[in-house]
Amino acid sequence: MEPLDQELDEAELEMPTEPMLLNVGPAHPAMHGTVRCVMELSGEIIEHVDVQVGYLHRGFEKMCERGTWTQVFPYVDRCNYVSPMLNNVAFALACEKMLGVTVPERCQWYRIILGELARMSDHLTCDGAMAMELGAFTPFLWMIKAREMIWDLLEEETGARLTHSFGRVGGMASPPTDNLKDNARAVTQHILSVVDEVEKLLLGNRIFLDRLEGIGVISQADAISLGWTGPCLRATGVAYDVRKASPYLKYGELDFEVPVGTTGDCFDRFMVRLAEMRQSARIIEQACQRMADKGPVNIDDPRIILPPKEEVYNTIEGTIQHFKIVMEGLKLPAGEVYAYTEGGNGELGFYLVSDGSGTPYRVRIRPPCFLITAGLERIITGAMMADVVPSFGSLNMIGGECDR
Amino acid sequence: MSKALIELIQRDFGSAVLESHSLHGDDTVVVELRAWKEVARFLRDSPQVSMDMLTDLTAVDFPEREPRFEIVAHFYSLTRGHRLRLKTRTGDSEGDEAEVESLCEFWASANWLERECFDLFGVVFKNHPDLRRILLYPEFEGHPLRKDYPADKIQPLIAYRDIPNIDKVAPFGVDEGMAFGRQTHAQARHDTDDSRVN
């Protein structure tokens, strides 16, 4: 049979059109529920786009100024609700930098293990959702099932699946469980097999590749100028990873690579995340080997760490110490600090200003997502309407962190 | 290395540098408002500095000081691997006339960061291409991260937006909807009554 459009002359068909305004989101599922794009379309081409964020703004930074430093932890949980452990650790590190203390080695390894598990859950969510939005539902279910295993592990460690509030200034809320290493190994093993399976399923899929390759391209210079960090920047070929560039915790002693892409398109961002999960598995294995089974987790400083419950109930010193930390809050020295770590989406910074009282004067979170979402306009202008979904999905916009 | 960075700025902008320190290892330079843009240009263009990334820009409100707002920018150089915090001060004690030059022409990231700063602090960035509120809605009253903005303040109900050329109109009037069940304070009811009169 002849193709139907064989006889058609393109010029004859051209009809006078005027740009159409199309409003996508904020309630559109592909916009992850919190971003609105007002697009000016010419046919299917996006001529202009106005990306509007803020639908999930909850006044995070204002709320932080009302309690004590320790009371900020539940808020940072709710900033990145896919990898809250990374936020917990980042905020704890910022406060510790201000206090000038370092947590014991065992705690550093513990933080690395939990943090890398959280990073895996972040990447699993992003890559899984990306595949689902392009019609591949199976990888999504596999990856979410694997993520559920991570959350089970974190629940066993922290008591909460998602909003752990587990970090503390000077340590962690509780020491690691006895099964941590076995569980972490089992989970990473399962995730690695899921990653392999997903690769097999998707990377031979013509539809999937066509929708990602060459779509949502950003140049290195643009990405740097936009302040992109994390997998999105590394997909353009810049090997910037805070864990390598300015190692914190024990990352300097670990053997891992920083995967980079070449073209900076959606496909590279997808692949960088897959590769990073493999690296995270390597990190977790090394950390499991090197973490001691016994030893202190919290620093030994009664001004910072709450005393054990037996002391609180049985000694007057313990009661007073507990009372002072809970009621007055930690006294961070007056001054300012900017501490940065590698979050799931890039450089996660905390700029803290303290006036020496127990209440934070200013807590500024430097959210990687906010600046990455700022680049959405650049990568979808001139693209087809259908490319918005993979482009936006590959940025891994986390509403809580972007809008705070 | 890091000390040298501060010295470089002091050498070229000696009179404009108000103070500098390296508290907790973070190199910080506070410059006068008039030199803000020039110092930023220098940070980006000087080969010894080459700050190619503006990682963060925000403000801190000190209501008891005379230039009330501190504008804080964090830079990172991917090529050289060093960081710098640059600060300046602006605004009178009422929070008015808080103006500072925009850095949008140097770093694209400044666009949204400055919009956020304008939104939450009310600091105006001169020559910004698109200075609108970003996290809050246009009708929001006040700037919530200022210290004199009460955290439990309730915003008035906003009227139905009168946008031309939209055929679909919501089936409720000005005084219906949008309450979100939280506008229960007597004050908020009072505000609502006012807006009905208008």
Short mmCIF file of C-alpha atoms in Angstrom, two decimals, chain A residues 50-55 57 61-63 65-66 97-99 223-229 233 238 240 242 245-246 333-340 347 351 353 360-362 364-366 370-371 373-374 378 402-404, chain B residues 21 23-26 28 52-64 70 72 74 76 78 83 85 87 106-110 112-113 115-116 120-121 130 132 134-136 144-152 161:
data_model
loop_
_atom_site.label_atom_id
_atom_site.label_comp_id
_atom_site.label_asym_id
_atom_site.label_seq_id
_atom_site.Cartn_x
_atom_site.Cartn_y
_atom_site.Cartn_z
CA ASP A 50 7.76 30.11 31.51
CA VAL A 51 8.61 27.60 34.22
CA GLN A 52 6.86 28.42 37.47
CA VAL A 53 7.81 26.80 40.74
CA GLY A 54 6.72 27.42 44.29
CA TYR A 55 3.61 25.30 44.55
CA HIS A 57 6.65 26.28 49.23
CA GLU A 61 13.80 28.56 56.06
CA LYS A 62 11.42 30.67 58.11
CA MET A 63 10.35 27.70 60.23
CA GLU A 65 14.37 30.21 62.68
CA ARG A 66 11.82 29.30 65.34
CA LYS A 97 31.78 22.33 60.96
CA MET A 98 30.57 25.32 62.92
CA LEU A 99 31.26 23.63 66.24
CA ALA A 223 25.23 23.80 32.65
CA ILE A 224 28.07 25.38 34.60
CA SER A 225 26.69 28.86 34.20
CA LEU A 226 23.31 27.66 35.41
CA GLY A 227 24.93 26.25 38.52
CA TRP A 228 24.01 22.67 37.72
CA THR A 229 25.69 20.04 39.85
CA LEU A 233 26.22 18.30 35.30
CA VAL A 238 32.24 17.62 33.85
CA TYR A 240 32.55 17.38 39.42
CA VAL A 242 31.79 16.95 45.89
CA ALA A 245 36.51 17.42 44.77
CA SER A 246 36.42 18.16 48.50
CA PRO A 333 29.17 29.71 68.16
CA ALA A 334 28.26 33.03 66.56
CA GLY A 335 29.34 33.22 62.96
CA GLU A 336 28.52 31.79 59.60
CA VAL A 337 29.39 28.66 57.73
CA TYR A 338 28.76 27.12 54.34
CA ALA A 339 29.03 23.36 54.29
CA TYR A 340 28.38 21.35 51.15
CA GLU A 347 25.78 19.97 45.64
CA TYR A 351 24.63 28.25 54.78
CA VAL A 353 24.25 31.98 60.42
CA PRO A 360 19.29 29.44 64.29
CA TYR A 361 19.52 32.99 62.99
CA ARG A 362 19.36 31.92 59.39
CA ARG A 364 19.77 28.67 54.05
CA ILE A 365 19.63 25.46 52.10
CA ARG A 366 21.29 25.51 48.73
CA PHE A 370 16.18 24.71 42.28
CA LEU A 371 19.01 25.63 39.94
CA THR A 373 14.86 23.37 37.36
CA ALA A 374 15.93 26.88 36.38
CA ARG A 378 16.70 26.41 28.30
CA CYS A 402 13.08 23.05 44.87
CA ASP A 403 10.34 25.05 46.57
CA ARG A 404 11.29 24.46 50.20
CA HIS B 21 37.87 36.71 57.16
CA LEU B 23 36.00 31.75 59.63
CA HIS B 24 35.70 27.93 59.68
CA GLY B 25 37.83 27.85 56.55
CA ASP B 26 35.34 29.74 54.40
CA THR B 28 34.83 35.70 52.90
CA ASP B 52 32.81 29.79 36.72
CA MET B 53 29.97 28.84 39.02
CA LEU B 54 27.73 30.96 41.18
CA THR B 55 26.57 28.22 43.50
CA ASP B 56 24.36 30.21 45.79
CA LEU B 57 23.03 33.68 46.35
CA THR B 58 20.89 34.67 49.28
CA ALA B 59 20.39 37.38 51.85
CA VAL B 60 20.40 37.66 55.63
CA ASP B 61 18.28 40.20 57.45
CA PHE B 62 19.78 42.13 60.36
CA PRO B 63 17.00 44.58 61.26
CA GLU B 64 19.05 46.40 63.88
CA GLU B 70 23.54 41.24 53.79
CA VAL B 72 25.65 36.62 50.34
CA HIS B 74 28.98 31.71 47.13
CA TYR B 76 33.09 27.96 43.12
CA LEU B 78 35.59 24.23 38.72
CA ARG B 83 35.58 28.77 46.79
CA ARG B 85 31.93 33.92 49.75
CA LYS B 87 29.00 39.73 50.63
CA PHE B 106 27.70 36.85 34.31
CA TRP B 107 26.05 33.67 35.56
CA ALA B 108 22.73 32.26 34.39
CA SER B 109 22.10 30.82 37.85
CA ALA B 110 21.76 34.35 39.21
CA TRP B 112 16.36 32.42 39.74
CA LEU B 113 18.50 32.96 42.82
CA ARG B 115 14.27 36.25 41.98
CA GLU B 116 14.05 34.13 45.10
CA LEU B 120 11.56 36.40 50.20
CA PHE B 121 13.48 39.51 51.26
CA ASP B 130 12.65 39.21 34.83
CA ARG B 132 9.05 38.56 39.60
CA ILE B 134 9.11 32.97 42.21
CA LEU B 135 8.16 30.85 45.21
CA LEU B 136 5.15 32.90 46.29
CA PRO B 144 8.45 36.39 54.66
CA LEU B 145 12.13 35.90 55.43
CA ARG B 146 12.46 39.40 56.85
CA LYS B 147 12.79 39.23 60.60
CA ASP B 148 9.85 41.58 61.09
CA TYR B 149 7.50 39.28 59.20
CA PRO B 150 5.67 37.18 61.82
CA ALA B 151 5.90 33.49 61.05
CA ASP B 152 2.21 32.95 61.86
CA ARG B 161 -7.87 36.84 38.95
#
